[in-house]
């Protein structure tokens, strides 16, 4: 999408922001911001990958709008334009951005193989006790093959720079004997990908990527982690 606008302001222009308003919830998502702009014509460009995955349908519906602000904090917003945007499926985009990534045991993992299934993604820092409890709960999920079908979901644990690579490998193989993929993310390429995709900073969060591409974040204020795991599985596979 290319949007060309004409700008003029006697107070000094500061920035232009392209945002997308969710058609169903009214929530705004910042898509692109351009600063240090000048009077005259400006083209703001975006592609489908810039938009968040927040709706269930294959084509997501947004109202797009542009807001221009000057240095005195005055602003003006354009008329809203309705668009259907192709959904960017997270795990396919992940492969396009990072290709194959190595698991701490040394195997190369293709995230496209996780597409179309329920996928949990957990970010963990050294010393985070609640993160350890969540990692252990995911291990219990893998062991419960009566209720959960291993062919229908996956879990990826992402360890950051607070570990050394040797410490994180020991965390998986010796300390807790975790049965799922664990990735050491230093200098933070995996974290950066998901932060860009979600439009927010990530620290020690857990996300569920549904088969339709929609992403849910675990909120400990809304219930315990084991119940959330089950609710995500039921949402992904209601029958």
mmCIF file of C-alpha atoms in Angstrom:
data_model
loop_
_atom_site.group_PDB
_atom_site.id
_atom_site.type_symbol
_atom_site.label_atom_id
_atom_site.label_comp_id
_atom_site.label_asym_id
_atom_site.label_seq_id
_atom_site.Cartn_x
_atom_site.Cartn_y
_atom_site.Cartn_z
ATOM 1 C CA UNK A 1 0.000 0.000 0.000
ATOM 2 C CA UNK A 2 1.310 3.459 -0.901
ATOM 3 C CA UNK A 3 -0.300 6.558 0.586
ATOM 4 C CA UNK A 4 0.755 9.951 -0.779
ATOM 5 C CA UNK A 5 -0.145 12.988 1.291
ATOM 6 C CA UNK A 6 0.570 16.720 1.061
ATOM 7 C CA UNK A 7 1.905 18.356 4.228
ATOM 8 C CA UNK A 8 2.184 21.989 5.260
ATOM 9 C CA UNK A 9 2.663 23.453 8.748
ATOM 10 C CA UNK A 10 4.093 26.742 10.029
ATOM 11 C CA UNK A 11 5.134 25.266 13.406
ATOM 12 C CA UNK A 12 7.534 22.687 12.030
ATOM 13 C CA UNK A 13 6.415 19.179 11.189
ATOM 14 C CA UNK A 14 7.464 16.406 13.565
ATOM 15 C CA UNK A 15 6.136 13.027 12.459
ATOM 16 C CA UNK A 16 3.606 11.118 10.368
ATOM 17 C CA UNK A 17 2.090 7.858 11.632
ATOM 18 C CA UNK A 18 0.202 5.234 9.632
ATOM 19 C CA UNK A 19 -2.096 3.241 11.907
ATOM 20 C CA UNK A 20 -4.620 0.442 11.446
ATOM 21 C CA UNK A 21 -7.866 0.319 13.409
ATOM 22 C CA UNK A 22 -9.295 -3.161 14.001
ATOM 23 C CA UNK A 23 -12.724 -3.183 12.309
ATOM 24 C CA UNK A 24 -14.220 -5.350 15.046
ATOM 25 C CA UNK A 25 -12.675 -4.037 18.272
ATOM 26 C CA UNK A 26 -11.663 -0.476 17.401
ATOM 27 C CA UNK A 27 -8.132 -1.079 18.720
ATOM 28 C CA UNK A 28 -5.400 0.931 17.002
ATOM 29 C CA UNK A 29 -2.104 -0.582 15.827
ATOM 30 C CA UNK A 30 0.833 1.592 14.838
ATOM 31 C CA UNK A 31 2.099 0.353 11.475
ATOM 32 C CA UNK A 32 4.758 2.863 10.476
ATOM 33 C CA UNK A 33 6.078 6.189 11.799
ATOM 34 C CA UNK A 34 8.217 8.661 9.866
ATOM 35 C CA UNK A 35 9.975 11.475 11.743
ATOM 36 C CA UNK A 36 11.887 14.611 10.740
ATOM 37 C CA UNK A 37 9.619 15.313 7.771
ATOM 38 C CA UNK A 38 9.405 18.425 5.617
ATOM 39 C CA UNK A 39 6.580 20.384 3.983
ATOM 40 C CA UNK A 40 5.453 18.945 0.650
ATOM 41 C CA UNK A 41 4.416 15.535 -0.603
ATOM 42 C CA UNK A 42 5.219 12.385 1.381
ATOM 43 C CA UNK A 43 4.588 8.760 0.441
ATOM 44 C CA UNK A 44 4.006 6.273 3.263
ATOM 45 C CA UNK A 45 4.413 2.627 2.197
ATOM 46 C CA UNK A 46 3.466 -0.625 3.917
ATOM 47 C CA UNK A 47 3.050 -4.291 3.033
ATOM 48 C CA UNK A 48 0.826 -7.021 4.469
ATOM 49 C CA UNK A 49 3.638 -8.268 6.721
ATOM 50 C CA UNK A 50 3.530 -4.978 8.645
ATOM 51 C CA UNK A 51 0.053 -5.709 10.002
ATOM 52 C CA UNK A 52 -0.705 -7.683 13.180
ATOM 53 C CA UNK A 53 -2.522 -11.029 13.263
ATOM 54 C CA UNK A 54 -5.609 -10.207 15.332
ATOM 55 C CA UNK A 55 -8.600 -11.628 13.436
ATOM 56 C CA UNK A 56 -9.748 -15.157 12.637
ATOM 57 C CA UNK A 57 -10.647 -14.725 8.952
ATOM 58 C CA UNK A 58 -8.104 -15.313 6.144
ATOM 59 C CA UNK A 59 -8.401 -11.636 5.174
ATOM 60 C CA UNK A 60 -8.280 -9.192 8.057
ATOM 61 C CA UNK A 61 -10.327 -5.987 7.976
ATOM 62 C CA UNK A 62 -8.795 -2.694 9.100
ATOM 63 C CA UNK A 63 -9.466 0.994 8.789
ATOM 64 C CA UNK A 64 -6.222 2.700 7.792
ATOM 65 C CA UNK A 65 -5.530 6.315 8.719
ATOM 66 C CA UNK A 66 -2.623 8.737 8.736
ATOM 67 C CA UNK A 67 -1.925 11.214 11.540
ATOM 68 C CA UNK A 68 0.447 14.144 11.087
ATOM 69 C CA UNK A 69 1.864 15.957 14.129
ATOM 70 C CA UNK A 70 3.938 19.122 14.478
ATOM 71 C CA UNK A 71 6.482 20.171 17.083
ATOM 72 C CA UNK A 72 3.847 22.004 19.126
ATOM 73 C CA UNK A 73 1.946 18.704 19.496
ATOM 74 C CA UNK A 74 -0.909 19.715 17.192
ATOM 75 C CA UNK A 75 -2.136 16.844 15.032
ATOM 76 C CA UNK A 76 -4.569 16.067 12.260
ATOM 77 C CA UNK A 77 -5.870 12.666 11.144
ATOM 78 C CA UNK A 78 -6.982 11.667 7.664
ATOM 79 C CA UNK A 79 -10.293 10.113 6.737
ATOM 80 C CA UNK A 80 -10.340 6.379 7.536
ATOM 81 C CA UNK A 81 -10.031 3.989 4.591
ATOM 82 C CA UNK A 82 -11.318 0.422 4.820
ATOM 83 C CA UNK A 83 -8.975 -2.368 3.625
ATOM 84 C CA UNK A 84 -8.931 -6.144 3.573
ATOM 85 C CA UNK A 85 -5.374 -7.316 4.225
ATOM 86 C CA UNK A 86 -3.958 -10.791 3.647
ATOM 87 C CA UNK A 87 -3.115 -12.457 6.939
ATOM 88 C CA UNK A 88 0.621 -12.904 7.568
ATOM 89 C CA UNK A 89 0.937 -16.403 9.023
ATOM 90 C CA UNK A 90 3.553 -16.083 11.790
ATOM 91 C CA UNK A 91 5.567 -19.273 11.327
ATOM 92 C CA UNK A 92 5.871 -18.840 7.554
ATOM 93 C CA UNK A 93 6.999 -15.247 8.102
ATOM 94 C CA UNK A 94 9.475 -16.502 10.692
ATOM 95 C CA UNK A 95 11.118 -18.734 8.080
ATOM 96 C CA UNK A 96 11.189 -15.884 5.543
ATOM 97 C CA UNK A 97 12.997 -13.700 8.089
ATOM 98 C CA UNK A 98 15.387 -16.160 9.780
ATOM 99 C CA UNK A 99 15.293 -19.313 7.567
ATOM 100 C CA UNK A 100 16.458 -22.365 9.558
ATOM 101 C CA UNK A 101 17.498 -21.834 13.162
ATOM 102 C CA UNK A 102 19.504 -24.175 15.363
ATOM 103 C CA UNK A 103 18.058 -25.822 18.429
ATOM 104 C CA UNK A 104 20.422 -26.021 21.439
ATOM 105 C CA UNK A 105 20.992 -29.712 20.696
ATOM 106 C CA UNK A 106 22.269 -28.736 17.249
ATOM 107 C CA UNK A 107 19.381 -29.673 14.952
ATOM 108 C CA UNK A 108 18.172 -27.139 12.379
ATOM 109 C CA UNK A 109 14.462 -26.349 12.730
ATOM 110 C CA UNK A 110 12.162 -25.161 9.937
ATOM 111 C CA UNK A 111 9.309 -23.180 11.496
ATOM 112 C CA UNK A 112 7.171 -23.724 8.395
ATOM 113 C CA UNK A 113 6.617 -27.246 9.737
ATOM 114 C CA UNK A 114 4.772 -25.645 12.680
ATOM 115 C CA UNK A 115 2.365 -23.802 10.362
ATOM 116 C CA UNK A 116 -1.218 -25.033 10.493
ATOM 117 C CA UNK A 117 -0.811 -26.421 14.020
ATOM 118 C CA UNK A 118 -1.154 -24.919 17.471
ATOM 119 C CA UNK A 119 2.237 -23.473 18.400
ATOM 120 C CA UNK A 120 3.310 -22.205 21.818
ATOM 121 C CA UNK A 121 6.252 -19.798 21.997
ATOM 122 C CA UNK A 122 7.793 -18.963 25.378
ATOM 123 C CA UNK A 123 10.492 -16.402 26.172
ATOM 124 C CA UNK A 124 12.550 -17.032 29.304
ATOM 125 C CA UNK A 125 15.235 -15.203 31.298
ATOM 126 C CA UNK A 126 17.651 -16.770 33.751
ATOM 127 C CA UNK A 127 16.316 -16.543 37.298
ATOM 128 C CA UNK A 128 12.650 -16.135 36.303
ATOM 129 C CA UNK A 129 10.907 -18.630 38.602
ATOM 130 C CA UNK A 130 7.467 -18.298 37.009
ATOM 131 C CA UNK A 131 9.089 -18.994 33.617
ATOM 132 C CA UNK A 132 10.515 -22.248 34.988
ATOM 133 C CA UNK A 133 7.073 -23.264 36.277
ATOM 134 C CA UNK A 134 5.587 -22.568 32.836
ATOM 135 C CA UNK A 135 8.328 -24.562 31.101
ATOM 136 C CA UNK A 136 7.641 -27.487 33.452
ATOM 137 C CA UNK A 137 3.890 -27.211 32.783
ATOM 138 C CA UNK A 138 4.593 -27.466 29.046
ATOM 139 C CA UNK A 139 6.644 -30.583 29.746
ATOM 140 C CA UNK A 140 3.614 -32.077 31.530
ATOM 141 C CA UNK A 141 1.527 -31.260 28.476
ATOM 142 C CA UNK A 142 3.948 -33.231 26.294
ATOM 143 C CA UNK A 143 3.722 -36.189 28.673
ATOM 144 C CA UNK A 144 -0.102 -36.159 28.682
ATOM 145 C CA UNK A 145 -0.672 -37.998 25.412
ATOM 146 C CA UNK A 146 -4.124 -39.111 26.512
ATOM 147 C CA UNK A 147 -5.572 -35.612 26.224
ATOM 148 C CA UNK A 148 -3.074 -33.864 23.917
ATOM 149 C CA UNK A 149 -2.115 -35.117 20.449
ATOM 150 C CA UNK A 150 1.604 -34.474 19.883
ATOM 151 C CA UNK A 151 0.999 -34.208 16.131
ATOM 152 C CA UNK A 152 -1.269 -31.189 16.607
ATOM 153 C CA UNK A 153 0.931 -28.763 18.551
ATOM 154 C CA UNK A 154 4.474 -27.712 19.397
ATOM 155 C CA UNK A 155 6.294 -25.677 21.991
ATOM 156 C CA UNK A 156 9.377 -23.508 21.443
ATOM 157 C CA UNK A 157 11.323 -22.198 24.436
ATOM 158 C CA UNK A 158 13.479 -19.124 23.705
ATOM 159 C CA UNK A 159 16.336 -18.388 26.112
ATOM 160 C CA UNK A 160 17.899 -14.929 26.047
ATOM 161 C CA UNK A 161 21.295 -13.375 26.761
ATOM 162 C CA UNK A 162 20.897 -13.757 30.552
ATOM 163 C CA UNK A 163 21.991 -17.383 30.022
ATOM 164 C CA UNK A 164 25.215 -18.518 28.475
ATOM 165 C CA UNK A 165 24.625 -20.990 25.681
ATOM 166 C CA UNK A 166 26.042 -23.795 27.850
ATOM 167 C CA UNK A 167 23.733 -22.846 30.740
ATOM 168 C CA UNK A 168 20.674 -22.854 28.523
ATOM 169 C CA UNK A 169 21.581 -26.211 27.011
ATOM 170 C CA UNK A 170 22.007 -27.602 30.533
ATOM 171 C CA UNK A 171 18.642 -26.084 31.493
ATOM 172 C CA UNK A 172 17.034 -28.171 28.764
ATOM 173 C CA UNK A 173 19.004 -31.411 28.811
ATOM 174 C CA UNK A 174 20.126 -31.836 32.427
ATOM 175 C CA UNK A 175 18.162 -29.598 34.784
ATOM 176 C CA UNK A 176 14.636 -30.236 33.506
ATOM 177 C CA UNK A 177 14.984 -32.715 30.590
ATOM 178 C CA UNK A 178 12.575 -30.778 28.402
ATOM 179 C CA UNK A 179 11.096 -32.736 25.465
ATOM 180 C CA UNK A 180 10.505 -29.771 23.145
ATOM 181 C CA UNK A 181 12.571 -27.363 21.010
ATOM 182 C CA UNK A 182 14.748 -24.880 22.923
ATOM 183 C CA UNK A 183 16.561 -22.037 21.153
ATOM 184 C CA UNK A 184 19.345 -19.843 22.488
ATOM 185 C CA UNK A 185 18.549 -16.346 21.242
ATOM 186 C CA UNK A 186 21.649 -14.206 21.532
ATOM 187 C CA UNK A 187 21.825 -11.507 20.056
ATOM 188 C CA UNK A 188 18.010 -11.556 20.089
ATOM 189 C CA UNK A 189 16.929 -12.144 16.493
ATOM 190 C CA UNK A 190 13.968 -14.338 17.478
ATOM 191 C CA UNK A 191 12.814 -11.815 20.083
ATOM 192 C CA UNK A 192 13.106 -8.996 17.558
ATOM 193 C CA UNK A 193 11.022 -10.913 15.008
ATOM 194 C CA UNK A 194 8.146 -11.466 17.425
ATOM 195 C CA UNK A 195 8.339 -7.914 18.784
ATOM 196 C CA UNK A 196 8.020 -6.601 15.228
ATOM 197 C CA UNK A 197 5.166 -8.987 14.468
ATOM 198 C CA UNK A 198 3.240 -8.157 17.651
ATOM 199 C CA UNK A 199 4.083 -4.466 17.848
ATOM 200 C CA UNK A 200 5.212 -4.680 21.499
ATOM 201 C CA UNK A 201 8.267 -5.373 23.611
ATOM 202 C CA UNK A 202 8.717 -8.927 24.916
ATOM 203 C CA UNK A 203 10.411 -10.039 28.107
ATOM 204 C CA UNK A 204 9.185 -13.305 29.676
ATOM 205 C CA UNK A 205 5.869 -13.827 27.896
ATOM 206 C CA UNK A 206 4.203 -16.946 26.501
ATOM 207 C CA UNK A 207 2.175 -16.869 23.285
ATOM 208 C CA UNK A 208 -0.107 -19.328 21.543
ATOM 209 C CA UNK A 209 -0.214 -19.204 17.737
ATOM 210 C CA UNK A 210 -3.428 -20.839 16.558
ATOM 211 C CA UNK A 211 -3.642 -22.805 13.290
ATOM 212 C CA UNK A 212 -5.473 -19.844 11.701
ATOM 213 C CA UNK A 213 -2.560 -17.533 12.557
ATOM 214 C CA UNK A 214 -4.185 -15.632 15.412
ATOM 215 C CA UNK A 215 -1.938 -15.017 18.435
ATOM 216 C CA UNK A 216 -2.928 -15.037 22.109
ATOM 217 C CA UNK A 217 -0.746 -13.983 25.034
ATOM 218 C CA UNK A 218 -0.953 -15.663 28.433
ATOM 219 C CA UNK A 219 -2.104 -13.295 31.188
ATOM 220 C CA UNK A 220 -1.534 -14.697 34.681
ATOM 221 C CA UNK A 221 -4.233 -12.362 36.044
ATOM 222 C CA UNK A 222 -6.876 -14.264 34.067
ATOM 223 C CA UNK A 223 -6.156 -17.762 35.421
ATOM 224 C CA UNK A 224 -3.463 -20.371 35.947
ATOM 225 C CA UNK A 225 -1.120 -21.451 33.203
ATOM 226 C CA UNK A 226 -2.248 -25.086 32.926
ATOM 227 C CA UNK A 227 -5.856 -23.989 32.382
ATOM 228 C CA UNK A 228 -4.702 -21.527 29.726
ATOM 229 C CA UNK A 229 -2.784 -24.252 27.879
ATOM 230 C CA UNK A 230 -5.912 -26.394 27.775
ATOM 231 C CA UNK A 231 -8.111 -23.472 26.696
ATOM 232 C CA UNK A 232 -5.777 -22.724 23.778
ATOM 233 C CA UNK A 233 -5.781 -26.371 22.716
ATOM 234 C CA UNK A 234 -9.597 -26.440 22.862
ATOM 235 C CA UNK A 235 -9.817 -23.201 20.908
ATOM 236 C CA UNK A 236 -7.513 -24.605 18.229
ATOM 237 C CA UNK A 237 -9.307 -27.968 18.085
ATOM 238 C CA UNK A 238 -12.899 -27.508 19.334
ATOM 239 C CA UNK A 239 -13.958 -30.971 18.173
#
